[in-house]
mmCIF file of C-alpha atoms in Angstrom:
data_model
loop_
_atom_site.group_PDB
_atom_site.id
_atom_site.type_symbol
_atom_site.label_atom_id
_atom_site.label_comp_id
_atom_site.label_asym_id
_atom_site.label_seq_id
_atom_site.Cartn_x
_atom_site.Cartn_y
_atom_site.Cartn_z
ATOM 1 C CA UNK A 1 1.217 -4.551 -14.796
ATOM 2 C CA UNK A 2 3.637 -2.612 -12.361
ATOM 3 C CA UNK A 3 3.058 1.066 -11.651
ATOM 4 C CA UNK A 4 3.718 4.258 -9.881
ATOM 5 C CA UNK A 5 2.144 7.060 -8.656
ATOM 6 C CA UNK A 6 1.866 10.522 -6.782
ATOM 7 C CA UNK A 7 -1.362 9.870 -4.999
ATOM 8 C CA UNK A 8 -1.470 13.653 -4.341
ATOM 9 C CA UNK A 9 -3.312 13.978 -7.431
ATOM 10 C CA UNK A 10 -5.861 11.583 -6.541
ATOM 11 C CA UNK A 11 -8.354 10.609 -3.840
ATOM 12 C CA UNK A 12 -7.189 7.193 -3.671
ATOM 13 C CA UNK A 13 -6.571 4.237 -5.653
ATOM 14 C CA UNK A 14 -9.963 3.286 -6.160
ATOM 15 C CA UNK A 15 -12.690 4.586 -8.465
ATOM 16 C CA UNK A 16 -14.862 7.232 -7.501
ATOM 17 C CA UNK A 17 -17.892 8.768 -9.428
ATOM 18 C CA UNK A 18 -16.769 12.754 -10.031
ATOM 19 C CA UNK A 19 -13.528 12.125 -8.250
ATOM 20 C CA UNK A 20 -10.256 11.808 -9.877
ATOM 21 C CA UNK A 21 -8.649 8.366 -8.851
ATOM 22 C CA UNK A 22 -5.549 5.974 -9.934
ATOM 23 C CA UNK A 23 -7.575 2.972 -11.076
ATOM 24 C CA UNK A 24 -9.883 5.935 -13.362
ATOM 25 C CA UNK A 25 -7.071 6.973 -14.748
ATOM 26 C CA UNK A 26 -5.666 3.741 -15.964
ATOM 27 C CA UNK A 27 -8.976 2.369 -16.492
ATOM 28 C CA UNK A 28 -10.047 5.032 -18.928
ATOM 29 C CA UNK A 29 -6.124 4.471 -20.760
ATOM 30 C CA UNK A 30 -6.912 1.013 -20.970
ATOM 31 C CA UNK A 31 -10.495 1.593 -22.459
ATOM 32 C CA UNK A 32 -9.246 3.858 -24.774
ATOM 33 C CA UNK A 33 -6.437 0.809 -26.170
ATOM 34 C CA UNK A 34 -8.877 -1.739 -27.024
ATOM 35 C CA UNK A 35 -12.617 0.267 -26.990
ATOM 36 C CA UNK A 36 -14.403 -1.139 -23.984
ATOM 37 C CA UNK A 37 -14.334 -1.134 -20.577
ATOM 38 C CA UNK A 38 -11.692 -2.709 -18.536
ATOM 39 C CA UNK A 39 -11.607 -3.794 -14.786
ATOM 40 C CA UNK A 40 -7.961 -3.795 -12.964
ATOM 41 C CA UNK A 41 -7.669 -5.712 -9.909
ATOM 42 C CA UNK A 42 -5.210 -4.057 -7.715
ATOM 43 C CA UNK A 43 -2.413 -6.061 -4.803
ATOM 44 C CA UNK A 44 -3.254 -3.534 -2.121
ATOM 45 C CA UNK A 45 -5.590 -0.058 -2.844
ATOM 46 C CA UNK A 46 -4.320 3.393 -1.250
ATOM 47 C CA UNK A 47 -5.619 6.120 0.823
ATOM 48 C CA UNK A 48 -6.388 9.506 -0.898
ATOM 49 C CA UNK A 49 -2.375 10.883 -0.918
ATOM 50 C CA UNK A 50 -1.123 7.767 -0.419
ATOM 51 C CA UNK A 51 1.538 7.338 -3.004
ATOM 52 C CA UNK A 52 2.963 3.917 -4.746
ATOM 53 C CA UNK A 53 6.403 2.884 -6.069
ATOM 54 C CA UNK A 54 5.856 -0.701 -6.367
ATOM 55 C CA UNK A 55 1.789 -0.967 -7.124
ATOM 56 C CA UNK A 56 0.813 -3.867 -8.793
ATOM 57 C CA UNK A 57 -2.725 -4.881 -10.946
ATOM 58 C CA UNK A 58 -4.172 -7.823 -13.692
ATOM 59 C CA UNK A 59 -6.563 -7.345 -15.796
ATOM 60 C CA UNK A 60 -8.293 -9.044 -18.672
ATOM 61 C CA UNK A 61 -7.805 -8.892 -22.423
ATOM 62 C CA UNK A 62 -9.170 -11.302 -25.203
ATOM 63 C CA UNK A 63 -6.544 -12.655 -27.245
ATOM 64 C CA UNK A 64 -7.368 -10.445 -30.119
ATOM 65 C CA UNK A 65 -6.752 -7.258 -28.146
ATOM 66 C CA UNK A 66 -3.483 -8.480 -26.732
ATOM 67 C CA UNK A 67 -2.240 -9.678 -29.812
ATOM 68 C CA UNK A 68 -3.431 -6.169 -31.530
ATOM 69 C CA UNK A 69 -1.579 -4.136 -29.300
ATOM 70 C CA UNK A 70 1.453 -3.874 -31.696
ATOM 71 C CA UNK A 71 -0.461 -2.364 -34.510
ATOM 72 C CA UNK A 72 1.633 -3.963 -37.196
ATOM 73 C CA UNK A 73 4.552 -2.853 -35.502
ATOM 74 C CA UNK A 74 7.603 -5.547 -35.042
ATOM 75 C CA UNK A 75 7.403 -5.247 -30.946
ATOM 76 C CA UNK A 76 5.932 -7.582 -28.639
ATOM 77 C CA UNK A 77 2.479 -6.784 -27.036
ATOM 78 C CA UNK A 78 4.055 -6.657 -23.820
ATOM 79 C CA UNK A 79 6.221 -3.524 -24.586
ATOM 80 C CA UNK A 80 3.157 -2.161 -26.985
ATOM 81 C CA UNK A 81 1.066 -2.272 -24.375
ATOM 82 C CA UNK A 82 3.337 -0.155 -21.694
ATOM 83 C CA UNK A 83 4.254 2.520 -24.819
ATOM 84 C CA UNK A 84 0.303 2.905 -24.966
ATOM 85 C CA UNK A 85 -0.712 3.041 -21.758
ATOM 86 C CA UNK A 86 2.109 5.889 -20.915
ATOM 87 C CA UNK A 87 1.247 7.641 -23.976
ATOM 88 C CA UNK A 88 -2.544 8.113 -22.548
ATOM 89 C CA UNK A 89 -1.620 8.447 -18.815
ATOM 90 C CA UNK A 90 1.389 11.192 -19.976
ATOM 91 C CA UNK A 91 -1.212 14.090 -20.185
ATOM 92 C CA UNK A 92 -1.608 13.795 -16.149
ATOM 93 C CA UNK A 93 2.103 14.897 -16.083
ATOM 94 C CA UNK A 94 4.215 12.446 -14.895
ATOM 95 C CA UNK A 95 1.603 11.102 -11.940
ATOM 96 C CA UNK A 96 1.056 7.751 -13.074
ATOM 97 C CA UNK A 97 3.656 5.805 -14.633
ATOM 98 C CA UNK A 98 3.786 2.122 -15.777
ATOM 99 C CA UNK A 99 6.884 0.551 -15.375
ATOM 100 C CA UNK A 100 5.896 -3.149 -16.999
ATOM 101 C CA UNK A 101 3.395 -5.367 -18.151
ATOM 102 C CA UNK A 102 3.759 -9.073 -18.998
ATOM 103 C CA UNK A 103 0.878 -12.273 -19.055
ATOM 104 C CA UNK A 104 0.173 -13.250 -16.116
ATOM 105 C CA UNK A 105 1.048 -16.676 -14.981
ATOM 106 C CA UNK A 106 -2.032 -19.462 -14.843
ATOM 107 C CA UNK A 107 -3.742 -18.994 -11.450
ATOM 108 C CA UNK A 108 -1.919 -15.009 -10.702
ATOM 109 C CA UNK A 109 -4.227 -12.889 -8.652
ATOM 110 C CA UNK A 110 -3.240 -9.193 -7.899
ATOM 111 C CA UNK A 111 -4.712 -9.110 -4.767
ATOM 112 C CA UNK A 112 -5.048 -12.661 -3.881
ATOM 113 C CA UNK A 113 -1.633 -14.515 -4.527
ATOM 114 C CA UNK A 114 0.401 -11.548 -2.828
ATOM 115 C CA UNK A 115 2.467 -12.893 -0.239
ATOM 116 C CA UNK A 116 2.812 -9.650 1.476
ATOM 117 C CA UNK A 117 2.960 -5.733 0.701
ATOM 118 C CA UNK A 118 5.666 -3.118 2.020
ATOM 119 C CA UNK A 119 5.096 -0.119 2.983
ATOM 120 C CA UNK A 120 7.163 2.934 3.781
ATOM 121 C CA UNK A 121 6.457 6.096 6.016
ATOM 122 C CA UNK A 122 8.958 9.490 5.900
ATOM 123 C CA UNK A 123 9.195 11.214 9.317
ATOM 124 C CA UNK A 124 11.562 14.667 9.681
ATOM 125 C CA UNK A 125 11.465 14.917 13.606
ATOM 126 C CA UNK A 126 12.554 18.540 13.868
ATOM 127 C CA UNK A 127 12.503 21.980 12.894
ATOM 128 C CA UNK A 128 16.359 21.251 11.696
ATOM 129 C CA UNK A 129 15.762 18.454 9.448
ATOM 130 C CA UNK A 130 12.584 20.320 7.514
ATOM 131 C CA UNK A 131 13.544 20.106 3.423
ATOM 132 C CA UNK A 132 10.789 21.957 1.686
ATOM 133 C CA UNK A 133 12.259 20.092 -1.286
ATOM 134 C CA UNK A 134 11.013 16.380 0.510
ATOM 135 C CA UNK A 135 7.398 18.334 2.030
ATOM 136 C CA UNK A 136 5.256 16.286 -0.481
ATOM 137 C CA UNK A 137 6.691 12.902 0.751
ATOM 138 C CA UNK A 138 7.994 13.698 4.469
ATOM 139 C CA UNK A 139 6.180 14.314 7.580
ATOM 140 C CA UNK A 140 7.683 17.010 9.593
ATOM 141 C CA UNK A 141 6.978 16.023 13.123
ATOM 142 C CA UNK A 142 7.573 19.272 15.766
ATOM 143 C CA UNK A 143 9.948 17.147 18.134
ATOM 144 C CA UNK A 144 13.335 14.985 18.122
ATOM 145 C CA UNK A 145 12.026 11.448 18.238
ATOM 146 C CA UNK A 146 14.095 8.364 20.000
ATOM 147 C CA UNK A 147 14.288 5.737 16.983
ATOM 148 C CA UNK A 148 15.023 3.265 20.132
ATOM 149 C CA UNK A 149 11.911 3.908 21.596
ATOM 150 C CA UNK A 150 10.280 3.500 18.604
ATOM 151 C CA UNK A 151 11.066 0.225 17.815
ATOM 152 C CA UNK A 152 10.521 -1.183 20.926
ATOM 153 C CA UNK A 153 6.808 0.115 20.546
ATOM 154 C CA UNK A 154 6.803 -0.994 17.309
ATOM 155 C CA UNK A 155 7.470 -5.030 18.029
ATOM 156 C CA UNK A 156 4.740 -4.911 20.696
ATOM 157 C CA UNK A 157 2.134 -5.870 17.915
ATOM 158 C CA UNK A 158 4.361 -7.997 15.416
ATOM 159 C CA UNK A 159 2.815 -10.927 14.433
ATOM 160 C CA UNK A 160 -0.603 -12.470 13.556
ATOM 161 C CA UNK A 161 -3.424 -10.563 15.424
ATOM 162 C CA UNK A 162 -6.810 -9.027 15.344
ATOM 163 C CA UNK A 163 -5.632 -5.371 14.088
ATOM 164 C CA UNK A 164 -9.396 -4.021 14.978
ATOM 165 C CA UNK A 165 -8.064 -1.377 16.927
ATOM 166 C CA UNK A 166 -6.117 -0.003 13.982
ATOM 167 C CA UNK A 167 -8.190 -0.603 11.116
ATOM 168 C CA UNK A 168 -11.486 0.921 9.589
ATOM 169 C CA UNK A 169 -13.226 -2.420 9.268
ATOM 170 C CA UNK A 170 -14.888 -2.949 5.778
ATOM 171 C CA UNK A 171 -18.359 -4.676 5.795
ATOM 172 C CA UNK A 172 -17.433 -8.517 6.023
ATOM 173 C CA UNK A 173 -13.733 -8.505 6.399
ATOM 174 C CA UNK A 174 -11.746 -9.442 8.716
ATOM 175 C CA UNK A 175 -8.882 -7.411 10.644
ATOM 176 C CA UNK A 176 -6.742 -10.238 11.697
ATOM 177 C CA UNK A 177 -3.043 -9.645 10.073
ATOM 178 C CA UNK A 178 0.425 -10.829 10.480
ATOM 179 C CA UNK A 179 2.233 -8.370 10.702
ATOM 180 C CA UNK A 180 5.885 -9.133 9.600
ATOM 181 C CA UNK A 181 8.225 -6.125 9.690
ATOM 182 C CA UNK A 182 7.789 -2.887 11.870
ATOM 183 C CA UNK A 183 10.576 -0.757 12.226
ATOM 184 C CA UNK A 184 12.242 2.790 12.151
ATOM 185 C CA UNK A 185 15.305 3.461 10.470
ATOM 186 C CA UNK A 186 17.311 7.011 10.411
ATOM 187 C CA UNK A 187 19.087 8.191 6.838
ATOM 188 C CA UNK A 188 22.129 9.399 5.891
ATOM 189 C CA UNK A 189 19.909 12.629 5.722
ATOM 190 C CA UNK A 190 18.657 12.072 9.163
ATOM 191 C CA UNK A 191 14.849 11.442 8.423
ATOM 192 C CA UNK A 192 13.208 8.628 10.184
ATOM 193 C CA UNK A 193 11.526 6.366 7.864
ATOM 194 C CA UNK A 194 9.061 3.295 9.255
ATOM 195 C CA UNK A 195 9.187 -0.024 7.141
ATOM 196 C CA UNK A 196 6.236 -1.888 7.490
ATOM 197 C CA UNK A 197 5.839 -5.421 5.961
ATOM 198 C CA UNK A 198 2.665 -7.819 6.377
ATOM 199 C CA UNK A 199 0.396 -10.146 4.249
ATOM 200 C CA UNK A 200 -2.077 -7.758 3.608
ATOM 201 C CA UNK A 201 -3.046 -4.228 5.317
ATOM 202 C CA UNK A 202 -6.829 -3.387 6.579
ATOM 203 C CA UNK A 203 -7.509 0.257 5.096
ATOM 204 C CA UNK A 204 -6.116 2.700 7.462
ATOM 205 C CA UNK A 205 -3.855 0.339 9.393
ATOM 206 C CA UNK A 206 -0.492 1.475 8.277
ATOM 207 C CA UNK A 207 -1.459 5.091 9.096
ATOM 208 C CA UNK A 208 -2.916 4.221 12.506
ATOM 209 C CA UNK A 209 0.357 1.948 13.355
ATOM 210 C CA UNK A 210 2.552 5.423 13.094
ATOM 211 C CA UNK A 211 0.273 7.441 14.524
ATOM 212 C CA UNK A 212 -0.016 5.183 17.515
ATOM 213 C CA UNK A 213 3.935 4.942 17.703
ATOM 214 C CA UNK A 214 4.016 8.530 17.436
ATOM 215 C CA UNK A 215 1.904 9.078 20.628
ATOM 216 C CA UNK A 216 4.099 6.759 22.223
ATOM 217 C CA UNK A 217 7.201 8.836 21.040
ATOM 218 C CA UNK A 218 5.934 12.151 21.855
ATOM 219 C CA UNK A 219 5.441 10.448 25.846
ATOM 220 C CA UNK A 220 1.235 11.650 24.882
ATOM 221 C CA UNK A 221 1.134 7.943 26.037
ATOM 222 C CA UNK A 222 2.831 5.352 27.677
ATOM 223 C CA UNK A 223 5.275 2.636 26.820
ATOM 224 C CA UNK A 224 3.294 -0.381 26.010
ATOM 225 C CA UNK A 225 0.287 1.546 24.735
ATOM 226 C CA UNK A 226 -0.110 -0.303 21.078
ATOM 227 C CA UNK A 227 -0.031 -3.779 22.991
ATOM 228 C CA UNK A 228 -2.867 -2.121 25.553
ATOM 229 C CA UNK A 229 -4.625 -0.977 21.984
ATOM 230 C CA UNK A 230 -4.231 -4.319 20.471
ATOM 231 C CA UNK A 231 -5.797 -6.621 22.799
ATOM 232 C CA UNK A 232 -8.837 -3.623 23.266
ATOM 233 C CA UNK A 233 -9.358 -4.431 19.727
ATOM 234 C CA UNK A 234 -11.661 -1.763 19.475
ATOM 235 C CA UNK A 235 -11.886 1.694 17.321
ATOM 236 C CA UNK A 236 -12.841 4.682 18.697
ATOM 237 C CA UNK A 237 -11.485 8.395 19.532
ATOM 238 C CA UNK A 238 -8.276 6.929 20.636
ATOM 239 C CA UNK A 239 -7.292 5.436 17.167
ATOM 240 C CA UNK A 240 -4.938 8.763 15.349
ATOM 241 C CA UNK A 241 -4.265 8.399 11.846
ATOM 242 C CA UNK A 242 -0.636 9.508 10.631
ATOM 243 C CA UNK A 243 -0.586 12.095 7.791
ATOM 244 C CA UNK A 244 -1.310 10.271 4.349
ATOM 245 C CA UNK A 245 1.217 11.891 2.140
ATOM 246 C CA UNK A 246 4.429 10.480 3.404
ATOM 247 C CA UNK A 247 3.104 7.073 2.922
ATOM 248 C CA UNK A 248 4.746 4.807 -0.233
ATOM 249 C CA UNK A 249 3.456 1.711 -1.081
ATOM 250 C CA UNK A 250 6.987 0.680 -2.363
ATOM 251 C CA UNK A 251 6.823 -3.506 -3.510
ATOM 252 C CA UNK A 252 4.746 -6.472 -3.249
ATOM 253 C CA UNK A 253 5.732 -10.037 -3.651
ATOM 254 C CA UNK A 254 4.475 -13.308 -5.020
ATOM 255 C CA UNK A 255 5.049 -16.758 -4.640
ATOM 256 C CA UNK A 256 6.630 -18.634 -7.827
ATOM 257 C CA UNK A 257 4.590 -20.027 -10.513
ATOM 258 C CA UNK A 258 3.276 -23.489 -9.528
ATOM 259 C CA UNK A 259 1.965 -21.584 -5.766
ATOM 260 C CA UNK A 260 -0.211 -18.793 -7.477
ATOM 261 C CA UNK A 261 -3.284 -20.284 -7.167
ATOM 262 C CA UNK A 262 -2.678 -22.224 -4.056
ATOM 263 C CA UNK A 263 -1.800 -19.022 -2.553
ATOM 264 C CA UNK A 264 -4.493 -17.056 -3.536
ATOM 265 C CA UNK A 265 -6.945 -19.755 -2.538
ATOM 266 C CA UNK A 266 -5.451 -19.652 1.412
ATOM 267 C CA UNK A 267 -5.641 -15.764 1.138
ATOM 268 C CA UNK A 268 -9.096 -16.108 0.393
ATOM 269 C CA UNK A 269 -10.181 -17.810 3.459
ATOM 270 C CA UNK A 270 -11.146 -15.928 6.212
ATOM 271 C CA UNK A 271 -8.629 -15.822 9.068
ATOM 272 C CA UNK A 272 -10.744 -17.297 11.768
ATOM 273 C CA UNK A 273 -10.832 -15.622 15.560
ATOM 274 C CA UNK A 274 -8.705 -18.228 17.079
ATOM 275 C CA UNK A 275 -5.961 -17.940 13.987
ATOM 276 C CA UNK A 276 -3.853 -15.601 15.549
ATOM 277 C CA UNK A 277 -0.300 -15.333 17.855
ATOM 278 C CA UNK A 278 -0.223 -16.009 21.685
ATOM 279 C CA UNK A 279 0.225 -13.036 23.993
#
């Protein structure tokens, strides 16, 4: 199933007790469809206000409950299935919307045969570029930033590499990335917007990555900073986390059929120490 949503309304994508969240929300839809509980497995899981375009989840139904999703009407389950689940999610006004479902492919994972996520990140640098119109999605940064600059920052820490410095480690995982695409772009409406691509993201990394840049652009710290960072591979005070509402989780992308469940098998492995780009 592919979805969207304002993560405004939320504190994140996953499940919270008390706490409204994206994967409650379509959890309790889907419960509601075929009267038990169901578990989504989601490609990448978002901040509180982090917001998704391109979000992407599996889940499991018996073949009774997929083939009851129709309800005697002359539609395929696929299409019943989407009609339901926006009927439910449609009294949280618009938040959450499911653009498609479909089976999933022998061997699909969500999480595990992604081949990498993109990311977006909005940045108005300047008083004359504020829209209060784009406030929800946009960052409005105090000071004229050099997009120049920026990049050149930015493709200090492309590659594969131990992202420790700019990452909230989870219990057991590892923080070693490759880090594909990291760039800055200016509009036609003159708003900066970063493009991040990798294989996966450690929670907060995307967040830290601008915030670090941002430092950089501001002159708060030096040229060459996030490649100093990087090889400290360490968190602490110095690690500033970017504003979470301009952040869009906008696509993620999987190999073709026969490579699902290859790929999800070499995305399960740990990345080892050593398994990382020379610098």
């Amino acid at each position: 199933m592919e979805l969207a949503y304002d993560g405004a309304a939320f504190n994140g994508w996953a499940t919270q007790p008390g706490l409204p969240t994206v994967q409650g929300a379509l959890e309790e839809a889907l419960a509601m469809l075929v009267r038990r509980p169901v578990r989504t497995v989601v490609a990448g899981r978002t901040d509180a206000g982090v917001h998704a375009r391109g979000q992407v989840v599996h889940f499991d139904l018996t073949p009774g409950e997929w083939q009851g999703l129709p309800r005697g009407q002359a539609i395929e389950p696929e299409l019943a299935l989407v009609r339901r689940v926006r009927g439910v999610l449609s009294r949280l006004g618009g938040t959450v919307f499911v653009h498609s479902a479909a089976l999933a492919d022998p061997g699909f994972d969500a999480r595990f045969s992604a081949l990498w996520r993109r990311y977006s990140y909005r940045i108005a640098d300047g008083p004359e570029r504020w829209d209060p119109l784009t406030r929800a999605t946009t960052l409005w940064h105090g000071q004229p930033l050099d997009a120049d600059l920026l990049n050149a920052e930015a493709a200090t820490v492309a590659g594969r590499h131990d992202f420790h410095s700019f990452c909230k480690p989870r219990e057991g995982a590892t923080t070693i990335r490759t880090l594909e695409d990291f760039r800055f772009v200016r509009g036609e409406d003159g708003v900066l917007v970063a493009h991040l691509r990798a294989d996966a993201f450690c929670h907060n990394m995307v967040r830290a990555l601008v915030g670090a840049v941002l430092l950089v652009g501001d002159a708060r710290e030096p040229q060459g900073w996030l490649a100093e960072r990087l090889g400290e591979k360490v968190r602490d005070a110095k690690t500033k986390l970017a504003a979470p509402h301009p952040l869009v989780l906008e696509e993620v992308a999987y190999p073709g059929t026969a490579e699902l469940a290859t790929r999800a098998e070499q995305t399960r492995a740990r990345r080892a120490a050593h398994d990382v780009d020379a610098r």
